[in-house]
Short mmCIF file of N, CA and C and ligand atoms in Angstrom, two decimals:
data_model
loop_
_atom_site.label_atom_id
_atom_site.label_comp_id
_atom_site.label_asym_id
_atom_site.label_seq_id
_atom_site.Cartn_x
_atom_site.Cartn_y
_atom_site.Cartn_z
N MET A 7 -62.02 5.96 229.28
CA MET A 7 -60.86 6.28 230.09
C MET A 7 -59.68 5.60 229.21
N GLU A 8 -58.62 6.22 229.28
CA GLU A 8 -57.40 6.22 228.76
C GLU A 8 -56.64 4.93 229.40
N ARG A 9 -56.50 3.93 228.39
CA ARG A 9 -55.86 2.76 228.87
C ARG A 9 -54.50 2.92 228.91
N VAL A 10 -53.86 2.66 230.09
CA VAL A 10 -52.38 2.77 230.43
C VAL A 10 -51.81 1.63 230.65
N GLY A 11 -50.51 1.29 230.11
CA GLY A 11 -49.93 0.15 230.41
C GLY A 11 -48.40 0.37 230.90
N LEU A 12 -47.92 -0.56 231.73
CA LEU A 12 -46.63 -0.18 232.25
C LEU A 12 -45.71 -1.43 231.90
N TYR A 13 -44.75 -0.98 231.22
CA TYR A 13 -43.73 -2.10 230.82
C TYR A 13 -42.40 -1.60 231.60
N PRO A 14 -41.99 -2.45 232.62
CA PRO A 14 -40.91 -2.19 233.34
C PRO A 14 -39.80 -3.21 233.00
N GLY A 15 -38.51 -2.57 233.20
CA GLY A 15 -37.34 -3.44 233.02
C GLY A 15 -36.05 -2.75 233.17
N THR A 16 -35.00 -3.27 232.97
CA THR A 16 -33.85 -3.06 233.44
C THR A 16 -33.15 -1.98 232.02
N PHE A 17 -33.41 -2.65 230.82
CA PHE A 17 -33.21 -2.22 229.47
C PHE A 17 -31.70 -2.00 229.57
N ASP A 18 -30.61 -3.02 229.99
CA ASP A 18 -29.23 -2.71 229.76
C ASP A 18 -28.47 -3.44 229.10
N PRO A 19 -28.36 -3.56 227.75
CA PRO A 19 -28.93 -2.47 226.99
C PRO A 19 -30.40 -2.69 226.41
N LEU A 20 -31.14 -1.70 225.58
CA LEU A 20 -32.30 -2.02 224.84
C LEU A 20 -31.98 -3.01 223.91
N THR A 21 -32.81 -3.83 223.50
CA THR A 21 -32.59 -4.85 222.33
C THR A 21 -33.85 -5.13 221.42
N HIS A 22 -33.59 -5.78 220.27
CA HIS A 22 -34.59 -5.88 219.62
C HIS A 22 -35.94 -6.70 220.17
N GLY A 23 -35.57 -7.55 221.11
CA GLY A 23 -36.58 -8.02 221.83
C GLY A 23 -37.43 -7.10 222.51
N HIS A 24 -36.77 -6.21 223.48
CA HIS A 24 -37.55 -5.17 224.23
C HIS A 24 -38.60 -4.48 223.06
N LEU A 25 -37.91 -3.97 221.92
CA LEU A 25 -38.55 -3.14 221.15
C LEU A 25 -39.99 -3.71 220.26
N ASP A 26 -39.69 -5.13 220.26
CA ASP A 26 -40.82 -6.05 219.54
C ASP A 26 -42.10 -6.03 220.83
N ILE A 27 -41.55 -5.98 221.84
CA ILE A 27 -42.77 -6.16 223.01
C ILE A 27 -43.34 -4.80 223.31
N VAL A 28 -42.40 -3.75 222.92
CA VAL A 28 -43.07 -2.29 223.19
C VAL A 28 -44.21 -2.12 221.81
N ARG A 29 -43.58 -2.64 220.81
CA ARG A 29 -44.84 -2.60 219.57
C ARG A 29 -45.93 -3.20 220.02
N ARG A 30 -45.87 -4.71 220.49
CA ARG A 30 -47.02 -5.30 220.94
C ARG A 30 -47.75 -4.65 221.96
N GLY A 31 -47.10 -4.40 222.85
CA GLY A 31 -47.74 -3.62 224.08
C GLY A 31 -48.55 -2.46 223.68
N LEU A 32 -48.05 -1.54 222.82
CA LEU A 32 -48.70 -0.37 222.38
C LEU A 32 -50.15 -0.79 221.76
N LYS A 33 -50.13 -2.14 221.29
CA LYS A 33 -51.26 -2.22 220.45
C LYS A 33 -52.43 -2.41 221.55
N LEU A 34 -52.19 -2.76 222.71
CA LEU A 34 -52.97 -2.93 223.75
C LEU A 34 -53.55 -1.68 224.72
N VAL A 35 -52.82 -0.56 224.68
CA VAL A 35 -53.11 0.68 225.48
C VAL A 35 -52.89 1.75 224.64
N ASP A 36 -53.66 3.10 225.35
CA ASP A 36 -53.53 4.25 224.61
C ASP A 36 -52.12 4.95 224.73
N ARG A 37 -51.64 4.58 226.06
CA ARG A 37 -50.47 5.14 226.49
C ARG A 37 -49.62 4.01 227.27
N LEU A 38 -48.26 3.97 226.61
CA LEU A 38 -47.38 2.89 227.22
C LEU A 38 -46.27 3.62 228.03
N VAL A 39 -46.34 3.21 229.20
CA VAL A 39 -44.96 3.89 230.02
C VAL A 39 -44.02 2.69 230.21
N ILE A 40 -42.65 3.10 229.62
CA ILE A 40 -41.56 2.24 230.08
C ILE A 40 -41.05 2.66 231.24
N GLY A 41 -40.97 1.71 232.16
CA GLY A 41 -40.59 2.04 233.43
C GLY A 41 -38.98 1.74 233.57
N VAL A 42 -37.99 2.46 233.76
CA VAL A 42 -36.73 1.99 233.51
C VAL A 42 -36.11 1.83 234.74
N ALA A 43 -35.63 0.65 235.48
CA ALA A 43 -35.55 0.39 236.85
C ALA A 43 -34.15 0.57 237.18
N THR A 44 -33.99 1.40 238.22
CA THR A 44 -32.40 1.76 238.66
C THR A 44 -31.59 0.41 238.67
N ASN A 45 -32.05 -0.35 239.53
CA ASN A 45 -31.32 -1.79 239.36
C ASN A 45 -30.04 -1.78 239.94
N PRO A 46 -29.53 -1.16 240.70
CA PRO A 46 -28.00 -0.99 240.98
C PRO A 46 -27.55 -2.31 241.56
N SER A 47 -28.38 -3.38 241.89
CA SER A 47 -27.67 -4.69 242.25
C SER A 47 -27.20 -5.08 240.88
N LYS A 48 -27.94 -4.94 239.72
CA LYS A 48 -27.32 -5.65 238.43
C LYS A 48 -26.02 -4.99 237.93
N SER A 49 -25.62 -3.90 238.43
CA SER A 49 -24.34 -3.23 237.93
C SER A 49 -24.50 -2.90 236.56
N PRO A 50 -25.55 -2.04 236.22
CA PRO A 50 -25.69 -1.86 234.70
C PRO A 50 -24.36 -1.23 234.05
N MET A 51 -24.40 -1.51 232.89
CA MET A 51 -23.36 -1.24 232.04
C MET A 51 -23.76 0.29 231.66
N PHE A 52 -24.94 0.87 231.56
CA PHE A 52 -25.50 2.12 231.25
C PHE A 52 -26.22 2.75 232.16
N SER A 53 -25.89 4.17 232.54
CA SER A 53 -26.51 4.76 233.51
C SER A 53 -27.71 4.77 233.22
N LEU A 54 -28.66 5.14 234.40
CA LEU A 54 -30.34 5.31 234.22
C LEU A 54 -30.41 6.32 233.08
N GLN A 55 -29.83 7.36 233.05
CA GLN A 55 -30.04 8.57 232.06
C GLN A 55 -29.71 8.06 230.68
N GLU A 56 -28.39 7.04 230.62
CA GLU A 56 -28.34 6.70 229.13
C GLU A 56 -29.55 5.90 228.80
N ARG A 57 -29.98 4.97 229.54
CA ARG A 57 -30.90 4.06 229.29
C ARG A 57 -32.12 4.68 229.05
N VAL A 58 -32.51 5.55 229.84
CA VAL A 58 -33.58 6.61 229.48
C VAL A 58 -33.69 7.07 227.96
N GLU A 59 -32.47 7.72 227.76
CA GLU A 59 -32.09 8.68 226.51
C GLU A 59 -32.35 7.48 225.28
N MET A 60 -31.69 6.43 225.58
CA MET A 60 -31.51 5.38 224.71
C MET A 60 -32.90 4.80 224.12
N ILE A 61 -33.63 4.49 225.18
CA ILE A 61 -35.17 4.11 224.86
C ILE A 61 -36.26 5.16 224.21
N THR A 62 -35.82 6.37 224.55
CA THR A 62 -36.77 7.65 224.19
C THR A 62 -36.41 7.53 222.58
N ARG A 63 -35.28 7.60 222.22
CA ARG A 63 -34.67 7.98 220.84
C ARG A 63 -35.22 6.61 219.95
N GLU A 64 -35.08 5.32 220.60
CA GLU A 64 -35.30 4.12 219.65
C GLU A 64 -36.69 4.01 219.55
N THR A 65 -37.54 4.39 220.81
CA THR A 65 -38.82 4.17 220.39
C THR A 65 -39.83 5.37 219.84
N SER A 66 -39.51 6.43 219.37
CA SER A 66 -39.91 7.67 218.85
C SER A 66 -40.55 7.10 217.66
N PRO A 67 -39.45 6.36 216.58
CA PRO A 67 -40.27 5.91 215.45
C PRO A 67 -41.26 5.02 215.41
N ILE A 68 -41.65 4.39 216.64
CA ILE A 68 -42.56 3.42 216.91
C ILE A 68 -43.88 4.50 216.99
N THR A 69 -43.93 5.11 217.78
CA THR A 69 -45.35 6.07 217.85
C THR A 69 -45.50 6.89 216.59
N ALA A 70 -44.56 7.17 215.91
CA ALA A 70 -44.66 7.98 214.81
C ALA A 70 -45.18 7.02 213.64
N GLU A 71 -45.09 5.68 213.77
CA GLU A 71 -45.59 4.71 212.66
C GLU A 71 -47.03 4.11 213.26
N MET A 72 -47.33 3.89 214.44
CA MET A 72 -48.40 3.21 215.07
C MET A 72 -49.46 4.42 215.77
N GLY A 73 -48.96 5.59 216.15
CA GLY A 73 -49.69 6.34 216.80
C GLY A 73 -49.63 6.18 218.26
N GLY A 74 -50.34 6.35 219.41
CA GLY A 74 -50.38 6.23 220.59
C GLY A 74 -49.27 6.93 221.17
N THR A 75 -49.17 6.77 222.62
CA THR A 75 -48.07 7.58 223.28
C THR A 75 -47.22 6.16 224.07
N ILE A 76 -45.80 7.13 223.75
CA ILE A 76 -44.91 6.03 224.70
C ILE A 76 -44.11 7.27 225.49
N ASP A 77 -44.26 6.86 227.01
CA ASP A 77 -43.45 7.57 228.11
C ASP A 77 -42.13 7.02 228.55
N VAL A 78 -41.20 7.49 228.52
CA VAL A 78 -40.06 6.58 229.21
C VAL A 78 -39.61 7.20 230.40
N ARG A 79 -39.91 6.68 231.62
CA ARG A 79 -39.68 7.13 232.89
C ARG A 79 -38.92 5.91 233.69
N SER A 80 -37.79 6.66 234.49
CA SER A 80 -36.95 5.74 235.47
C SER A 80 -37.86 5.63 236.81
N PHE A 81 -37.60 4.77 237.38
CA PHE A 81 -38.14 4.70 238.83
C PHE A 81 -37.38 3.82 239.69
N ASP A 82 -37.62 4.24 240.80
CA ASP A 82 -36.54 3.52 242.00
C ASP A 82 -37.48 3.31 243.19
N LYS A 83 -38.64 2.64 243.23
CA LYS A 83 -39.52 2.13 243.98
C LYS A 83 -40.23 0.82 243.91
N LEU A 84 -41.03 0.34 244.42
CA LEU A 84 -41.89 -0.74 244.58
C LEU A 84 -42.62 -0.75 242.97
N LEU A 85 -42.42 -1.88 242.15
CA LEU A 85 -43.13 -1.41 240.86
C LEU A 85 -44.63 -1.28 241.15
N MET A 86 -45.24 -1.98 241.86
CA MET A 86 -46.86 -1.92 242.04
C MET A 86 -47.12 -0.20 242.54
N HIS A 87 -46.23 0.68 243.18
CA HIS A 87 -46.45 1.69 243.41
C HIS A 87 -46.23 2.72 242.55
N PHE A 88 -45.20 2.19 241.63
CA PHE A 88 -44.96 2.92 240.45
C PHE A 88 -46.03 2.95 239.53
N ALA A 89 -46.57 1.55 239.23
CA ALA A 89 -47.68 1.50 238.58
C ALA A 89 -49.04 2.49 238.95
N GLY A 90 -49.03 2.48 240.14
CA GLY A 90 -50.11 3.30 240.74
C GLY A 90 -49.84 4.91 240.23
N ASP A 91 -48.60 5.44 240.66
CA ASP A 91 -48.42 6.82 240.11
C ASP A 91 -48.44 7.11 238.72
N VAL A 92 -48.21 6.10 237.72
CA VAL A 92 -48.50 6.45 236.49
C VAL A 92 -49.97 6.01 236.05
N GLY A 93 -50.77 5.73 236.77
CA GLY A 93 -52.11 5.31 236.43
C GLY A 93 -52.37 3.93 235.64
N ALA A 94 -51.46 3.27 235.60
CA ALA A 94 -51.39 1.75 234.78
C ALA A 94 -52.25 0.92 235.29
N GLN A 95 -53.27 0.47 234.34
CA GLN A 95 -54.08 -0.87 234.67
C GLN A 95 -53.77 -2.13 234.43
N ILE A 96 -52.38 -1.97 233.46
CA ILE A 96 -51.94 -3.30 233.21
C ILE A 96 -50.23 -3.16 233.27
N ILE A 97 -49.55 -4.42 233.68
CA ILE A 97 -48.35 -4.40 233.40
C ILE A 97 -47.89 -5.27 232.43
N ILE A 98 -47.15 -4.91 231.54
CA ILE A 98 -46.63 -5.87 230.55
C ILE A 98 -45.27 -6.23 230.67
N ARG A 99 -44.98 -7.50 230.64
CA ARG A 99 -43.81 -8.35 230.58
C ARG A 99 -43.68 -9.15 229.37
N GLY A 100 -42.44 -9.34 229.14
CA GLY A 100 -42.20 -10.29 227.88
C GLY A 100 -41.79 -11.60 228.33
N LEU A 101 -41.99 -12.55 227.78
CA LEU A 101 -41.77 -13.89 228.31
C LEU A 101 -41.11 -14.71 227.35
N ARG A 102 -39.92 -15.03 227.37
CA ARG A 102 -38.92 -15.82 226.46
C ARG A 102 -39.19 -17.21 226.87
N ALA A 103 -38.15 -18.02 227.32
CA ALA A 103 -38.34 -19.26 227.51
C ALA A 103 -38.83 -19.79 228.71
N VAL A 104 -38.75 -21.00 229.06
CA VAL A 104 -39.23 -21.62 230.30
C VAL A 104 -38.56 -20.87 231.39
N SER A 105 -37.16 -20.30 231.31
CA SER A 105 -36.33 -19.70 232.11
C SER A 105 -36.86 -18.74 232.88
N ASP A 106 -37.56 -17.73 232.15
CA ASP A 106 -38.40 -16.62 232.44
C ASP A 106 -39.59 -17.00 233.43
N PHE A 107 -40.18 -18.13 233.09
CA PHE A 107 -41.53 -18.51 233.90
C PHE A 107 -41.61 -18.19 235.17
N GLU A 108 -40.61 -19.09 235.71
CA GLU A 108 -40.37 -19.17 237.30
C GLU A 108 -40.55 -17.75 237.90
N TYR A 109 -39.60 -16.91 237.65
CA TYR A 109 -39.57 -15.74 238.17
C TYR A 109 -40.74 -14.65 237.94
N GLU A 110 -41.11 -14.84 236.80
CA GLU A 110 -42.20 -13.97 236.42
C GLU A 110 -43.55 -14.42 237.04
N PHE A 111 -43.75 -15.80 237.01
CA PHE A 111 -44.68 -16.43 237.82
C PHE A 111 -44.89 -15.89 239.36
N GLN A 112 -43.68 -16.05 239.96
CA GLN A 112 -43.73 -15.41 241.25
C GLN A 112 -44.04 -13.98 241.46
N MET A 113 -43.62 -12.98 240.53
CA MET A 113 -43.66 -11.84 240.63
C MET A 113 -44.90 -11.28 240.46
N ALA A 114 -45.78 -11.91 239.47
CA ALA A 114 -46.94 -11.59 238.93
C ALA A 114 -47.81 -12.02 240.02
N GLY A 115 -47.77 -13.12 240.78
CA GLY A 115 -48.68 -13.60 241.93
C GLY A 115 -48.29 -12.65 243.04
N MET A 116 -47.26 -12.18 243.53
CA MET A 116 -46.94 -11.50 244.57
C MET A 116 -47.70 -9.92 244.32
N ASN A 117 -47.40 -9.47 243.19
CA ASN A 117 -48.01 -8.15 242.61
C ASN A 117 -49.26 -8.09 242.75
N ASP A 118 -50.00 -9.29 242.36
CA ASP A 118 -51.41 -9.36 242.54
C ASP A 118 -51.82 -9.36 244.04
N VAL A 119 -51.04 -9.56 244.72
CA VAL A 119 -51.58 -9.55 246.12
C VAL A 119 -51.34 -7.96 246.67
N ILE A 120 -50.41 -7.37 246.23
CA ILE A 120 -50.18 -6.12 246.58
C ILE A 120 -51.35 -4.93 245.93
N ASN A 121 -51.58 -5.34 244.79
CA ASN A 121 -52.56 -4.54 244.25
C ASN A 121 -53.42 -5.27 242.99
N PRO A 122 -54.65 -5.95 243.60
CA PRO A 122 -55.26 -6.83 242.68
C PRO A 122 -55.99 -6.00 241.69
N ASN A 123 -55.85 -4.80 241.72
CA ASN A 123 -56.68 -4.26 240.26
C ASN A 123 -55.69 -4.07 239.18
N ILE A 124 -54.55 -4.48 239.48
CA ILE A 124 -53.64 -4.25 238.12
C ILE A 124 -53.35 -5.74 237.65
N GLU A 125 -53.68 -5.82 236.35
CA GLU A 125 -53.25 -7.14 235.81
C GLU A 125 -51.83 -7.14 235.11
N THR A 126 -51.29 -8.38 235.19
CA THR A 126 -50.05 -8.48 234.51
C THR A 126 -50.12 -9.34 233.31
N VAL A 127 -49.66 -8.62 232.07
CA VAL A 127 -50.01 -9.57 230.76
C VAL A 127 -48.65 -9.92 230.39
N PHE A 128 -48.52 -11.05 229.82
CA PHE A 128 -47.22 -11.70 229.32
C PHE A 128 -47.23 -11.56 227.70
N LEU A 129 -46.49 -11.13 226.99
CA LEU A 129 -46.34 -10.96 225.55
C LEU A 129 -45.04 -11.82 225.07
N MET A 130 -45.03 -12.39 224.00
CA MET A 130 -43.91 -13.12 223.33
C MET A 130 -43.42 -12.43 222.21
N ALA A 131 -42.28 -12.07 222.17
CA ALA A 131 -41.73 -11.52 221.12
C ALA A 131 -41.69 -12.47 219.80
N ASP A 132 -41.58 -12.10 218.53
CA ASP A 132 -41.42 -12.73 217.46
C ASP A 132 -40.09 -13.68 217.54
N ALA A 133 -40.54 -14.73 217.23
CA ALA A 133 -39.54 -16.03 217.16
C ALA A 133 -37.97 -15.64 216.69
N SER A 134 -37.83 -14.67 215.95
CA SER A 134 -36.47 -14.40 215.71
C SER A 134 -35.84 -13.67 216.77
N TYR A 135 -36.68 -12.86 217.73
CA TYR A 135 -36.07 -12.14 218.65
C TYR A 135 -36.10 -12.78 220.02
N GLN A 136 -36.80 -14.03 220.17
CA GLN A 136 -36.76 -14.53 221.62
C GLN A 136 -35.64 -14.95 222.13
N ALA A 137 -34.67 -15.35 221.64
CA ALA A 137 -33.56 -15.63 222.27
C ALA A 137 -32.45 -14.52 222.89
N ILE A 138 -32.87 -13.40 222.33
CA ILE A 138 -32.04 -12.06 222.87
C ILE A 138 -32.26 -11.92 224.42
N ALA A 139 -31.26 -11.85 224.97
CA ALA A 139 -31.20 -11.42 226.46
C ALA A 139 -30.28 -10.16 226.56
N SER A 140 -30.16 -9.09 227.06
CA SER A 140 -29.44 -8.10 227.42
C SER A 140 -27.95 -8.49 228.02
N ARG A 141 -28.00 -9.56 229.16
CA ARG A 141 -26.85 -10.18 229.62
C ARG A 141 -25.98 -10.48 228.77
N LEU A 142 -26.41 -11.39 227.81
CA LEU A 142 -25.63 -12.11 226.79
C LEU A 142 -25.12 -11.14 225.81
N VAL A 143 -25.87 -10.16 225.13
CA VAL A 143 -25.51 -9.05 224.25
C VAL A 143 -24.37 -8.32 224.86
N LYS A 144 -24.15 -8.04 226.10
CA LYS A 144 -23.04 -7.47 226.94
C LYS A 144 -21.92 -8.34 226.78
N GLU A 145 -22.21 -9.85 227.25
CA GLU A 145 -20.92 -10.84 227.12
C GLU A 145 -20.22 -10.90 225.62
N ILE A 146 -21.02 -10.85 224.84
CA ILE A 146 -20.75 -11.19 223.38
C ILE A 146 -20.08 -9.91 223.20
N ALA A 147 -20.48 -8.63 223.39
CA ALA A 147 -19.81 -7.28 222.86
C ALA A 147 -18.31 -7.42 223.76
N ILE A 148 -18.24 -7.81 225.05
CA ILE A 148 -17.19 -7.62 225.83
C ILE A 148 -16.03 -8.51 225.10
N TYR A 149 -16.20 -9.66 224.48
CA TYR A 149 -15.58 -10.84 223.89
C TYR A 149 -15.21 -10.33 222.63
N GLY A 150 -15.84 -9.24 222.11
CA GLY A 150 -15.59 -8.53 220.53
C GLY A 150 -16.50 -9.37 219.65
N GLY A 151 -17.49 -10.13 220.03
CA GLY A 151 -18.36 -10.74 219.01
C GLY A 151 -19.34 -9.55 218.26
N ASP A 152 -20.14 -10.10 217.30
CA ASP A 152 -20.83 -9.04 216.66
C ASP A 152 -22.41 -9.15 217.23
N ILE A 153 -22.77 -8.13 217.61
CA ILE A 153 -24.01 -7.95 218.38
C ILE A 153 -25.06 -7.16 217.43
N THR A 154 -24.70 -6.85 216.21
CA THR A 154 -25.73 -6.09 215.21
C THR A 154 -27.00 -6.64 215.05
N SER A 155 -27.08 -8.02 215.20
CA SER A 155 -28.63 -8.44 214.80
C SER A 155 -29.34 -8.37 216.20
N PHE A 156 -28.73 -7.96 217.28
CA PHE A 156 -29.64 -8.06 218.62
C PHE A 156 -30.36 -6.72 218.96
N VAL A 157 -29.34 -5.85 218.72
CA VAL A 157 -29.64 -4.50 219.17
C VAL A 157 -29.74 -3.41 217.89
N PRO A 158 -30.40 -2.23 218.11
CA PRO A 158 -30.38 -1.23 216.93
C PRO A 158 -28.75 -0.66 216.89
N GLU A 159 -28.78 -0.20 215.54
CA GLU A 159 -27.15 0.14 215.38
C GLU A 159 -26.75 1.15 216.08
N ALA A 160 -27.49 1.99 216.78
CA ALA A 160 -27.07 3.17 217.39
C ALA A 160 -26.69 2.45 218.84
N VAL A 161 -27.24 1.55 219.30
CA VAL A 161 -27.29 1.08 220.66
C VAL A 161 -25.57 0.16 220.43
N ALA A 162 -25.78 -0.54 219.40
CA ALA A 162 -24.43 -1.33 219.30
C ALA A 162 -23.24 -0.48 219.22
N ARG A 163 -23.47 0.76 218.64
CA ARG A 163 -22.34 1.76 218.66
C ARG A 163 -22.19 2.29 220.04
N GLU A 164 -22.91 2.41 220.83
CA GLU A 164 -22.80 2.73 222.35
C GLU A 164 -22.21 1.55 222.97
N ILE A 165 -22.55 0.56 222.90
CA ILE A 165 -21.96 -0.57 223.46
C ILE A 165 -20.45 -0.77 223.26
N ALA A 166 -20.22 -0.80 221.87
CA ALA A 166 -18.81 -0.84 221.30
C ALA A 166 -17.95 0.24 222.29
N LYS A 167 -18.36 1.48 222.40
CA LYS A 167 -17.75 2.68 223.02
C LYS A 167 -17.70 2.33 224.32
N LYS A 168 -18.75 1.53 225.13
CA LYS A 168 -18.49 1.51 226.58
C LYS A 168 -17.41 0.15 226.77
N VAL A 169 -17.31 -0.93 225.77
CA VAL A 169 -16.56 -1.78 225.91
C VAL A 169 -14.82 -1.50 225.76
N THR A 170 -14.69 -0.34 224.86
CA THR A 170 -13.57 0.09 224.50
C THR A 170 -12.80 1.10 225.45
N ASP A 171 -13.85 1.70 226.16
CA ASP A 171 -13.63 2.87 226.97
C ASP A 171 -12.53 2.51 228.06
P1 LIG B 206 -35.81 -7.25 234.13
O1 LIG B 206 -34.37 -6.85 234.96
O2 LIG B 206 -36.64 -6.54 234.60
O3 LIG B 206 -35.66 -8.47 233.75
P2 LIG B 206 -34.84 -6.67 231.49
O4 LIG B 206 -34.77 -5.60 230.60
O5 LIG B 206 -34.06 -7.72 231.21
O6 LIG B 206 -35.19 -6.00 232.85
O7 LIG B 206 -36.37 -7.30 230.69
C1 LIG B 206 -37.34 -6.55 230.64
C2 LIG B 206 -38.57 -7.29 230.35
O8 LIG B 206 -38.48 -7.45 229.02
C3 LIG B 206 -38.76 -8.70 230.89
O9 LIG B 206 -40.14 -8.91 230.85
C4 LIG B 206 -38.11 -9.51 230.13
O10 LIG B 206 -38.64 -10.87 230.19
C5 LIG B 206 -38.65 -8.75 228.66
N1 LIG B 206 -37.71 -9.40 227.62
C6 LIG B 206 -36.13 -9.07 227.63
N2 LIG B 206 -35.65 -9.76 226.30
C7 LIG B 206 -36.70 -10.15 225.84
C8 LIG B 206 -36.90 -10.97 224.41
N3 LIG B 206 -35.90 -11.30 223.69
N4 LIG B 206 -38.05 -11.23 224.10
C9 LIG B 206 -39.16 -11.00 224.97
N5 LIG B 206 -39.17 -10.62 225.98
C10 LIG B 206 -38.00 -9.92 226.65
#
């Protein structure tokens, strides 16, 4: 049976932290679906289509290097329903500091009630990427700071363009 994992998030924008989780997640499954959430409540800097394109482009070298399959898909429904649609047996989430824990703990617990057949797996990024948060990357960029160590080069250019537009 094909092992399918779903890594959901907003990815606004995609960071080195996300990419590190993608690499680790891909080791656990045959096919990793990256689910890009619409999340209008977060007023994203990048449109859904821009985020899907950015992730597709930045993850293609990963499958070229590691094998396996990555599918980048947008979704606008309950996570567990989307997980069922794509045939995922596991949900992959990244865990940073204590601050992520409370929210992730509640979400994993409630998702387990909605669909007990799907396990949530938490992965930690490499220590050098753990502090990276999309929200802070945007804030730093808006105030003219250097974000090149947090996101891929092309993403840094796209953010710079958004900020100056
Ligand atoms: P969401 O709105 O679902 O939190 P994000 O794009 O902020 O979307 O994050 C998606 C997932 O990636 C979450 O599980 C988050 O904890 C994880 N993540 C984000 N940045 C990092 C990082 N630097 N290290 C590890 N996990 C991360």
